[in-house]
CSV table of C-alpha atoms and ligand atoms in Angstrom, one decimal:
chain,number,residue,atom,x,y,z
A,1,MET,CA,16.5,-14.5,-267.3
A,2,TYR,CA,18.8,-13.3,-270.0
A,3,ASN,CA,22.4,-11.9,-270.2
A,4,SER,CA,23.2,-8.3,-270.5
A,5,LYS,CA,26.6,-6.7,-271.3
A,6,ALA,CA,27.9,-4.2,-268.6
A,7,TYR,CA,30.9,-2.6,-267.0
A,8,ALA,CA,31.5,-3.3,-263.4
A,9,ALA,CA,33.8,-2.5,-260.5
A,10,HIS,CA,35.0,-5.6,-258.8
A,11,SER,CA,36.6,-3.9,-255.7
A,12,GLU,CA,37.0,-0.5,-254.3
A,13,SER,CA,40.3,0.0,-255.9
A,14,SER,CA,40.0,-1.9,-259.2
A,15,PRO,CA,39.0,-0.1,-262.5
A,16,LEU,CA,35.7,-0.9,-264.1
A,17,THR,CA,35.9,-3.8,-266.5
A,18,SER,CA,33.6,-5.5,-269.0
A,19,HIS,CA,31.2,-7.9,-267.3
A,20,THR,CA,28.1,-10.0,-267.9
A,21,ILE,CA,25.0,-9.7,-265.7
A,22,SER,CA,21.6,-11.3,-265.6
A,23,ARG,CA,18.5,-9.4,-266.1
A,24,ARG,CA,15.0,-10.7,-265.3
A,25,ASP,CA,12.5,-11.5,-268.1
A,26,PRO,CA,9.8,-8.7,-268.0
A,27,THR,CA,6.9,-9.5,-265.7
A,28,ASP,CA,3.5,-8.2,-266.5
A,29,SER,CA,4.2,-4.7,-265.2
A,30,ASP,CA,7.7,-4.4,-266.5
A,31,VAL,CA,9.3,-2.4,-269.3
A,32,GLN,CA,12.4,-3.7,-270.9
A,33,ILE,CA,14.7,-1.0,-272.3
A,34,GLU,CA,17.7,-1.0,-274.6
A,35,ILE,CA,20.0,1.5,-272.9
A,36,LEU,CA,21.3,4.2,-275.4
A,37,TYR,CA,23.0,6.6,-273.0
A,38,CYS,CA,23.9,6.6,-269.3
A,39,GLY,CA,25.3,9.7,-267.5
A,40,ILE,CA,28.2,9.4,-265.0
A,41,CYS,CA,27.2,10.9,-261.6
A,42,HIS,CA,29.7,11.7,-259.0
A,43,SER,CA,27.6,9.2,-256.8
A,44,ASP,CA,28.8,6.4,-259.2
A,45,VAL,CA,32.3,7.3,-258.3
A,46,HIS,CA,31.6,7.4,-254.5
A,47,GLN,CA,29.7,4.1,-254.7
A,48,ALA,CA,32.1,2.2,-257.0
A,49,ARG,CA,35.0,3.1,-254.6
A,50,ASN,CA,32.9,2.4,-251.5
A,51,GLU,CA,33.3,6.0,-250.3
A,52,TRP,CA,29.9,5.7,-248.6
A,53,SER,CA,30.8,2.5,-246.7
A,54,GLY,CA,29.2,3.9,-243.5
A,55,MET,CA,25.7,4.7,-245.1
A,56,MET,CA,25.6,2.3,-248.1
A,57,PRO,CA,28.4,-0.2,-248.2
A,58,THR,CA,29.1,-1.4,-251.8
A,59,VAL,CA,28.4,-4.9,-252.9
A,60,TYR,CA,30.8,-6.1,-255.7
A,61,PRO,CA,30.6,-6.6,-258.5
A,62,CYS,CA,29.0,-3.1,-258.7
A,63,VAL,CA,27.4,-1.9,-262.0
A,64,PRO,CA,26.8,1.8,-261.5
A,65,GLY,CA,24.6,4.1,-263.5
A,66,HIS,CA,21.3,5.9,-262.7
A,67,GLU,CA,20.9,8.4,-265.5
A,68,ILE,CA,19.5,6.1,-268.2
A,69,VAL,CA,17.7,6.8,-271.4
A,70,GLY,CA,16.9,4.2,-274.0
A,71,ARG,CA,14.3,2.6,-276.2
A,72,VAL,CA,11.6,0.2,-275.1
A,73,THR,CA,12.2,-3.3,-276.5
A,74,SER,CA,9.3,-5.1,-274.9
A,75,VAL,CA,6.5,-4.6,-272.3
A,76,GLY,CA,4.6,-6.8,-269.9
A,77,SER,CA,0.8,-7.5,-270.5
A,78,ALA,CA,-0.3,-5.0,-267.9
A,79,VAL,CA,1.8,-2.0,-269.0
A,80,THR,CA,-0.2,0.9,-270.3
A,81,LYS,CA,2.2,3.9,-270.6
A,82,PHE,CA,4.8,2.4,-273.0
A,83,LYS,CA,5.0,0.3,-276.1
A,84,PRO,CA,8.0,-1.2,-278.0
A,85,GLY,CA,9.9,1.6,-279.8
A,86,ASP,CA,9.1,4.4,-277.3
A,87,LEU,CA,11.8,6.4,-275.7
A,88,ALA,CA,12.1,5.8,-272.0
A,89,ALA,CA,14.2,6.9,-269.0
A,90,VAL,CA,15.1,5.5,-265.6
A,91,GLY,CA,16.6,7.5,-262.8
A,92,CYS,CA,17.9,6.6,-259.3
A,93,MET,CA,14.9,4.4,-258.1
A,94,VAL,CA,13.5,1.2,-259.7
A,95,ASP,CA,10.9,0.3,-257.0
A,96,SER,CA,9.3,1.2,-253.7
A,97,ASP,CA,6.4,-0.3,-251.6
A,98,ARG,CA,3.8,2.2,-253.1
A,99,THR,CA,1.7,1.9,-250.0
A,100,CYS,CA,3.4,4.0,-247.4
A,101,PRO,CA,2.5,7.8,-246.8
A,102,GLU,CA,5.6,8.9,-248.6
A,103,CYS,CA,4.8,6.8,-251.7
A,104,LYS,CA,1.1,8.0,-251.6
A,105,ALA,CA,2.4,11.6,-251.5
A,106,GLY,CA,4.5,10.9,-254.6
A,107,LEU,CA,7.7,11.1,-252.6
A,108,GLU,CA,9.0,7.6,-253.3
A,109,GLN,CA,12.6,8.9,-252.6
A,110,PHE,CA,11.7,8.9,-248.9
A,111,CYS,CA,10.0,5.4,-248.8
A,112,ASN,CA,11.7,3.1,-246.3
A,113,ASN,CA,11.3,0.3,-248.8
A,114,PHE,CA,12.5,1.9,-251.9
A,115,VAL,CA,15.0,0.1,-254.2
A,116,LEU,CA,17.8,2.1,-255.8
A,117,THR,CA,18.8,1.4,-259.3
A,118,TYR,CA,22.1,-0.2,-258.3
A,119,ASN,CA,23.7,-1.7,-255.2
A,120,PHE,CA,20.3,-2.4,-253.5
A,121,PRO,CA,18.8,-5.8,-252.7
A,122,ASP,CA,17.2,-7.2,-255.9
A,123,LYS,CA,13.9,-8.9,-254.9
A,124,HIS,CA,13.5,-10.5,-258.3
A,125,LEU,CA,16.8,-12.2,-258.9
A,126,GLY,CA,18.5,-12.0,-255.4
A,127,GLY,CA,21.8,-10.3,-255.1
A,128,VAL,CA,21.9,-6.6,-255.7
A,129,THR,CA,20.4,-4.3,-258.5
A,130,TYR,CA,22.7,-3.4,-261.4
A,131,GLY,CA,22.6,0.0,-263.0
A,132,GLY,CA,22.8,1.6,-266.4
A,133,TYR,CA,26.4,1.0,-267.4
A,134,SER,CA,24.9,-1.9,-269.4
A,135,ASP,CA,23.0,-2.5,-272.6
A,136,SER,CA,19.6,-3.3,-271.2
A,137,ILE,CA,17.5,-3.0,-268.1
A,138,VAL,CA,14.1,-4.2,-266.9
A,139,VAL,CA,12.1,-1.8,-264.6
A,140,ASP,CA,8.5,-1.7,-263.4
A,141,GLU,CA,6.6,0.8,-265.5
A,142,HIS,CA,5.8,3.1,-262.4
A,143,PHE,CA,9.5,3.9,-262.3
A,144,VAL,CA,9.9,4.5,-266.0
A,145,LEU,CA,9.7,8.1,-267.3
A,146,ARG,CA,8.6,9.5,-270.6
A,147,VAL,CA,11.2,11.4,-272.6
A,148,PRO,CA,10.1,14.6,-274.6
A,149,SER,CA,10.7,13.9,-278.3
A,150,ASN,CA,12.5,17.2,-279.0
A,151,LEU,CA,15.5,16.7,-276.6
A,152,ASP,CA,19.0,15.4,-277.4
A,153,LEU,CA,19.2,12.0,-275.9
A,154,ALA,CA,22.9,12.1,-274.7
A,155,GLY,CA,22.1,15.4,-272.9
A,156,THR,CA,18.8,14.0,-271.5
A,157,ALA,CA,20.3,11.2,-269.6
A,158,PRO,CA,21.8,13.4,-266.9
A,159,LEU,CA,18.5,14.9,-266.2
A,160,LEU,CA,17.4,11.7,-264.4
A,161,CYS,CA,19.7,12.4,-261.5
A,162,ALA,CA,21.5,15.7,-261.9
A,163,GLY,CA,18.3,17.3,-263.2
A,164,ILE,CA,15.8,16.1,-260.7
A,165,THR,CA,18.2,16.6,-257.7
A,166,THR,CA,18.5,20.3,-258.5
A,167,TYR,CA,15.0,20.8,-259.7
A,168,SER,CA,13.2,19.4,-256.7
A,169,PRO,CA,14.7,21.6,-253.9
A,170,MET,CA,14.4,24.6,-256.1
A,171,HIS,CA,10.6,24.0,-256.3
A,172,HIS,CA,10.4,23.1,-252.6
A,173,TRP,CA,12.1,26.4,-251.5
A,174,GLY,CA,10.2,28.6,-253.9
A,175,VAL,CA,13.0,29.6,-256.4
A,176,GLY,CA,11.6,32.0,-258.9
A,177,LYS,CA,11.4,35.7,-260.0
A,178,GLY,CA,12.6,38.2,-257.4
A,179,LYS,CA,14.8,35.6,-255.5
A,180,LYS,CA,18.5,35.7,-255.2
A,181,VAL,CA,19.8,32.2,-255.6
A,182,GLY,CA,23.3,30.7,-255.3
A,183,VAL,CA,24.6,27.5,-256.7
A,184,VAL,CA,27.8,26.1,-255.2
A,185,GLY,CA,30.1,23.9,-257.3
A,186,LEU,CA,29.8,23.9,-261.1
A,187,GLY,CA,29.8,20.2,-261.8
A,188,GLY,CA,27.1,17.9,-263.1
A,189,LEU,CA,24.5,18.9,-260.5
A,190,GLY,CA,25.6,22.5,-260.2
A,191,HIS,CA,25.4,23.2,-263.9
A,192,MET,CA,21.8,21.9,-264.0
A,193,GLY,CA,21.1,24.0,-260.9
A,194,VAL,CA,22.2,27.1,-262.8
A,195,LYS,CA,20.1,26.3,-265.8
A,196,PHE,CA,17.0,25.8,-263.6
A,197,ALA,CA,17.5,28.8,-261.4
A,198,HIS,CA,17.9,30.9,-264.6
A,199,ALA,CA,14.9,29.3,-266.3
A,200,LEU,CA,12.8,29.9,-263.1
A,201,GLY,CA,13.6,33.6,-263.3
A,202,ALA,CA,15.9,33.9,-260.2
A,203,HIS,CA,18.9,36.2,-260.0
A,204,THR,CA,21.5,33.4,-260.2
A,205,VAL,CA,25.0,33.4,-258.6
A,206,VAL,CA,27.6,30.7,-259.1
A,207,PHE,CA,30.3,29.9,-256.6
A,208,THR,CA,33.1,28.1,-258.1
A,209,THR,CA,36.7,27.0,-257.0
A,210,SER,CA,37.7,26.9,-260.7
A,211,PRO,CA,38.3,30.4,-262.2
A,212,SER,CA,38.5,28.7,-265.6
A,213,LYS,CA,34.7,27.9,-265.4
A,214,LYS,CA,33.7,31.6,-265.2
A,215,ASP,CA,32.7,32.1,-268.8
A,216,ASP,CA,30.9,28.9,-268.9
A,217,ALA,CA,28.9,29.8,-265.8
A,218,LEU,CA,27.7,32.9,-267.5
A,219,ARG,CA,26.9,31.2,-270.6
A,220,LEU,CA,24.9,28.6,-268.7
A,221,GLY,CA,22.7,31.4,-267.3
A,222,ALA,CA,24.5,32.8,-264.2
A,223,ASP,CA,24.0,36.6,-263.6
A,224,GLU,CA,27.2,36.7,-261.5
A,225,VAL,CA,30.1,34.4,-260.7
A,226,VAL,CA,32.1,34.4,-257.4
A,227,ILE,CA,35.4,32.6,-257.1
A,228,SER,CA,34.7,31.1,-253.7
A,229,LYS,CA,38.4,31.1,-252.5
A,230,ASP,CA,38.4,35.0,-252.7
A,231,ALA,CA,37.2,36.2,-249.3
A,232,ASN,CA,36.6,39.8,-250.6
A,233,GLU,CA,34.3,38.6,-253.3
A,234,MET,CA,32.4,36.4,-250.9
A,235,ALA,CA,32.1,39.2,-248.3
A,236,LYS,CA,30.3,41.4,-251.0
A,237,HIS,CA,27.3,39.0,-250.8
A,238,ALA,CA,27.0,38.6,-247.0
A,239,GLY,CA,23.4,38.3,-245.8
A,240,SER,CA,21.8,38.6,-249.2
A,241,PHE,CA,20.7,35.2,-250.5
A,242,ASP,CA,17.2,33.8,-250.3
A,243,PHE,CA,18.4,30.2,-251.2
A,244,ILE,CA,21.7,28.5,-251.9
A,245,LEU,CA,22.0,25.0,-253.4
A,246,ASP,CA,25.3,23.3,-252.4
A,247,ALA,CA,26.4,20.6,-254.8
A,248,VAL,CA,29.9,20.1,-253.7
A,249,ALA,CA,31.1,16.4,-253.6
A,250,ALA,CA,34.0,17.0,-251.0
A,251,GLU,CA,34.6,18.4,-247.6
A,252,HIS,CA,34.3,22.3,-247.6
A,253,ASP,CA,33.4,25.3,-245.4
A,254,ILE,CA,29.7,25.4,-245.3
A,255,ASN,CA,29.7,28.3,-242.8
A,256,ALA,CA,31.1,30.6,-245.5
A,257,TYR,CA,27.8,30.1,-247.3
A,258,ILE,CA,25.5,30.1,-244.4
A,259,ASN,CA,26.7,33.7,-243.7
A,260,LEU,CA,25.7,34.7,-247.2
A,261,LEU,CA,21.9,33.9,-246.4
A,262,ALA,CA,19.4,36.7,-245.8
A,263,ARG,CA,16.8,36.4,-243.0
A,264,ASP,CA,15.0,33.1,-243.2
A,265,GLY,CA,17.3,32.1,-246.0
A,266,ASN,CA,17.9,28.4,-246.6
A,267,ILE,CA,21.0,26.5,-247.8
A,268,THR,CA,20.2,23.0,-249.1
A,269,MET,CA,22.9,20.3,-249.5
A,270,VAL,CA,22.6,18.1,-252.4
A,271,GLY,CA,26.2,17.2,-252.5
A,272,ALA,CA,27.1,14.2,-250.5
A,273,PRO,CA,30.7,14.4,-249.2
A,274,PRO,CA,31.6,11.2,-247.4
A,275,GLN,CA,33.0,13.3,-244.4
A,276,PRO,CA,30.7,15.2,-242.0
A,277,LEU,CA,30.6,19.1,-242.4
A,278,ALA,CA,31.2,21.2,-239.3
A,279,VAL,CA,28.2,23.7,-239.0
A,280,GLY,CA,28.7,26.8,-236.9
A,281,VAL,CA,25.4,27.1,-235.1
A,282,PHE,CA,25.6,30.9,-234.6
A,283,GLY,CA,25.3,31.4,-238.3
A,284,LEU,CA,21.9,29.7,-238.2
A,285,LEU,CA,20.7,31.5,-235.0
A,286,PHE,CA,21.3,34.9,-236.5
A,287,ARG,CA,18.7,35.8,-239.2
A,288,ARG,CA,16.8,32.5,-238.5
A,289,ARG,CA,18.6,30.8,-241.3
A,290,SER,CA,18.2,27.0,-242.0
A,291,PHE,CA,20.4,24.3,-243.3
A,292,SER,CA,18.8,21.3,-244.9
A,293,GLY,CA,19.3,18.5,-247.4
A,294,SER,CA,17.4,17.0,-250.4
A,295,LEU,CA,17.5,13.6,-252.1
A,296,ILE,CA,16.7,13.3,-255.8
A,297,GLY,CA,12.9,13.6,-256.3
A,298,GLY,CA,9.7,11.6,-256.7
A,299,ILE,CA,8.6,9.9,-259.9
A,300,ALA,CA,5.8,12.4,-260.6
A,301,GLU,CA,8.1,15.3,-260.0
A,302,THR,CA,10.8,13.7,-262.2
A,303,GLN,CA,8.2,13.5,-265.0
A,304,GLU,CA,7.3,17.2,-264.4
A,305,MET,CA,11.0,18.1,-264.6
A,306,LEU,CA,11.4,16.3,-267.9
A,307,ASP,CA,8.4,17.9,-269.4
A,308,PHE,CA,9.6,21.3,-268.2
A,309,CYS,CA,13.0,20.5,-269.9
A,310,GLY,CA,11.1,19.6,-273.1
A,311,GLU,CA,9.1,22.9,-273.0
A,312,LYS,CA,12.3,25.1,-272.4
A,313,ASN,CA,14.6,22.8,-274.4
A,314,ILE,CA,16.9,22.3,-271.4
A,315,THR,CA,19.5,19.5,-271.5
A,316,SER,CA,22.7,18.7,-269.8
A,317,ASP,CA,26.0,19.9,-271.4
A,318,VAL,CA,27.6,16.6,-272.1
A,319,GLU,CA,30.9,15.1,-273.2
A,320,VAL,CA,29.8,11.8,-274.9
A,321,ILE,CA,32.3,9.0,-274.4
A,322,PRO,CA,32.6,5.3,-275.1
A,323,ILE,CA,32.2,2.9,-272.2
A,324,GLN,CA,35.9,2.1,-272.6
A,325,LYS,CA,36.8,5.5,-271.4
A,326,VAL,CA,34.9,5.2,-268.1
A,327,ASN,CA,37.8,4.8,-265.8
A,328,GLU,CA,39.5,8.0,-267.3
A,329,ALA,CA,36.1,9.8,-266.9
A,330,PHE,CA,35.9,8.8,-263.3
A,331,GLU,CA,39.4,10.4,-262.7
A,332,ARG,CA,38.3,13.5,-264.5
A,333,VAL,CA,35.2,13.8,-262.4
A,334,VAL,CA,37.3,13.6,-259.2
A,335,LYS,CA,39.4,16.4,-260.5
A,336,SER,CA,36.4,18.6,-261.3
A,337,ASP,CA,37.4,18.4,-265.0
A,338,VAL,CA,34.2,17.7,-266.7
A,339,LYS,CA,32.2,20.0,-268.9
A,340,TYR,CA,29.7,19.3,-267.3
A,341,ARG,CA,28.6,15.7,-267.4
A,342,PHE,CA,29.9,12.6,-269.1
A,343,SER,CA,27.3,10.7,-271.0
A,344,ILE,CA,28.3,7.1,-272.1
A,345,ASP,CA,27.2,6.1,-275.6
A,346,MET,CA,26.1,2.5,-274.9
A,347,ALA,CA,26.6,1.4,-278.5
A,348,SER,CA,30.2,1.2,-277.5
A,349,LEU,CA,29.3,-1.9,-275.4
A,350,LYS,CA,28.5,-3.9,-278.6
A,351,SER,CA,32.2,-4.4,-279.3
A,352,GLU,CA,32.9,-6.0,-275.8
B,1,NAP,N1,21.3,14.6,-253.0
B,1,NAP,C1,21.1,13.7,-254.0
B,1,NAP,O1,20.1,13.3,-254.3
B,1,NAP,C2,22.3,13.6,-254.9
B,1,NAP,C3,22.1,13.1,-256.2
B,1,NAP,C4,23.2,13.1,-257.0
B,1,NAP,C5,24.5,13.3,-256.6
B,1,NAP,N2,24.7,13.7,-255.4
B,1,NAP,C6,25.9,14.1,-254.8
B,1,NAP,O2,26.2,15.4,-255.2
B,1,NAP,C7,27.6,15.7,-255.3
B,1,NAP,C8,27.9,16.3,-256.7
B,1,NAP,O3,27.7,15.4,-257.7
B,1,NAP,P1,28.1,15.8,-259.1
B,1,NAP,O4,27.8,14.6,-260.1
B,1,NAP,O5,27.5,17.1,-259.5
B,1,NAP,O6,29.7,16.0,-259.0
B,1,NAP,P2,30.8,16.8,-259.9
B,1,NAP,O7,30.3,16.8,-261.3
B,1,NAP,O8,32.0,16.2,-259.4
B,1,NAP,O9,30.6,18.3,-259.3
B,1,NAP,C9,31.0,18.7,-258.0
B,1,NAP,C10,31.6,20.1,-258.1
B,1,NAP,O10,32.0,20.5,-256.8
B,1,NAP,C11,33.1,21.3,-256.7
B,1,NAP,N3,34.1,20.8,-255.8
B,1,NAP,C12,34.8,19.6,-256.0
B,1,NAP,N4,35.6,19.4,-255.0
B,1,NAP,C13,35.6,20.5,-254.2
B,1,NAP,C14,36.3,20.9,-253.0
B,1,NAP,N5,37.1,20.2,-252.4
B,1,NAP,N6,35.9,22.2,-252.4
B,1,NAP,C15,34.9,22.9,-253.1
B,1,NAP,N7,34.3,22.5,-254.2
B,1,NAP,C16,34.7,21.4,-254.7
B,1,NAP,C17,33.5,21.4,-258.2
B,1,NAP,O11,33.0,22.6,-258.7
B,1,NAP,P3,33.9,23.9,-259.0
B,1,NAP,O12,35.0,23.5,-259.9
B,1,NAP,O13,32.9,24.8,-259.6
B,1,NAP,O14,34.4,24.4,-257.6
B,1,NAP,C18,32.9,20.2,-258.8
B,1,NAP,O15,32.7,20.4,-260.2
B,1,NAP,C19,28.2,14.3,-255.1
B,1,NAP,O16,28.7,14.2,-253.7
B,1,NAP,C20,27.1,13.3,-255.4
B,1,NAP,O17,27.3,12.1,-254.8
B,1,NAP,C21,23.6,13.9,-254.5
B,2,ZN,ZN1,23.3,10.7,-259.3
B,3,ZN,ZN1,6.7,3.7,-249.7
């Protein structure tokens, strides 16, 4: 075991502060990574503040962070994919049983025995896992991703959650040329959704509550932007979408979007508001529409997404901050005031 510098929340209402955690010494199949950047996902805010207490109560101290890029510092004797000095990345999962049908299908995100990167039982050290708001992490090589060498590292970190969470459902639902695709909520997930829908050749429409984000939405690849509070603008798109990705982090009217779907159209929730959403069933009956959800993506698909980003030179638009600004950043995430992801420069932890 060795000590690692981190930032942790100590209760649901206290700010994150400097903290020391233990990391395991790498086992034969482990990769030890010096963390260079970690993105701030809205899930980190939900979890640090115990907003998902019903589903996943937070254990304190909580070290969030599941959008990790860094450099390999050492590897166990059985590791074949990585060597010291390589770039490496870790997303939302650090383990699973690897034997169940989900794991065998490359869908580790649906494994009953998966281990999330933070706030999950740590079978090596006891207690819970600690995430990427720290200077180092040790992860089994199966859950470590390769990073294309041409990508900016600060902007690559958010691909490990915001990227795969939007890429995976778009592939599942066949987003591509000739499809009309909506993205609801231009935040961390939403702006990646726009980049992917555009890169996949779909006609891409952004729905935002923030008129000030209109120009950015167009720059990011949207063909049209709708201010969702404007009922007339919404009505123009009734019954026309093949697919809508909803990345909103708070309670909102989902029926307004269901009504925009064409026959057999699908709306997928990736946003995880703590409150239930009221679904008007009639909106689903007419035109045989469907409403579904999606959770991150499997390890193989995450690697595919990173390689796709490498080919197309896609990264997240980031505001790079030192770890000392993490509490300010959390407040700005809650206010939808981030363009479009915070990425923490972990070199800033050295002075703690
Ligand atoms: N399913 C998964 O696997 C998965 C993975 C990661 C994250 N998540 C969840 O996805 C959600 C989004 O995460 P994120 O990091 O992208 O968050 P984010 O950066 O805060 O973006 C959320 C966006 O939703 C819109 N929004 C916020 N409050 C709203 C409200 N009251 N009504 C309507 N729109 C509102 C805003 O966009 P506009 O300003 O454009 O309206 C905001 O930028 C979170 O709940 C997070 O926990 C799920
Ligand atoms: Zn996330
Ligand atoms: Zn499994």
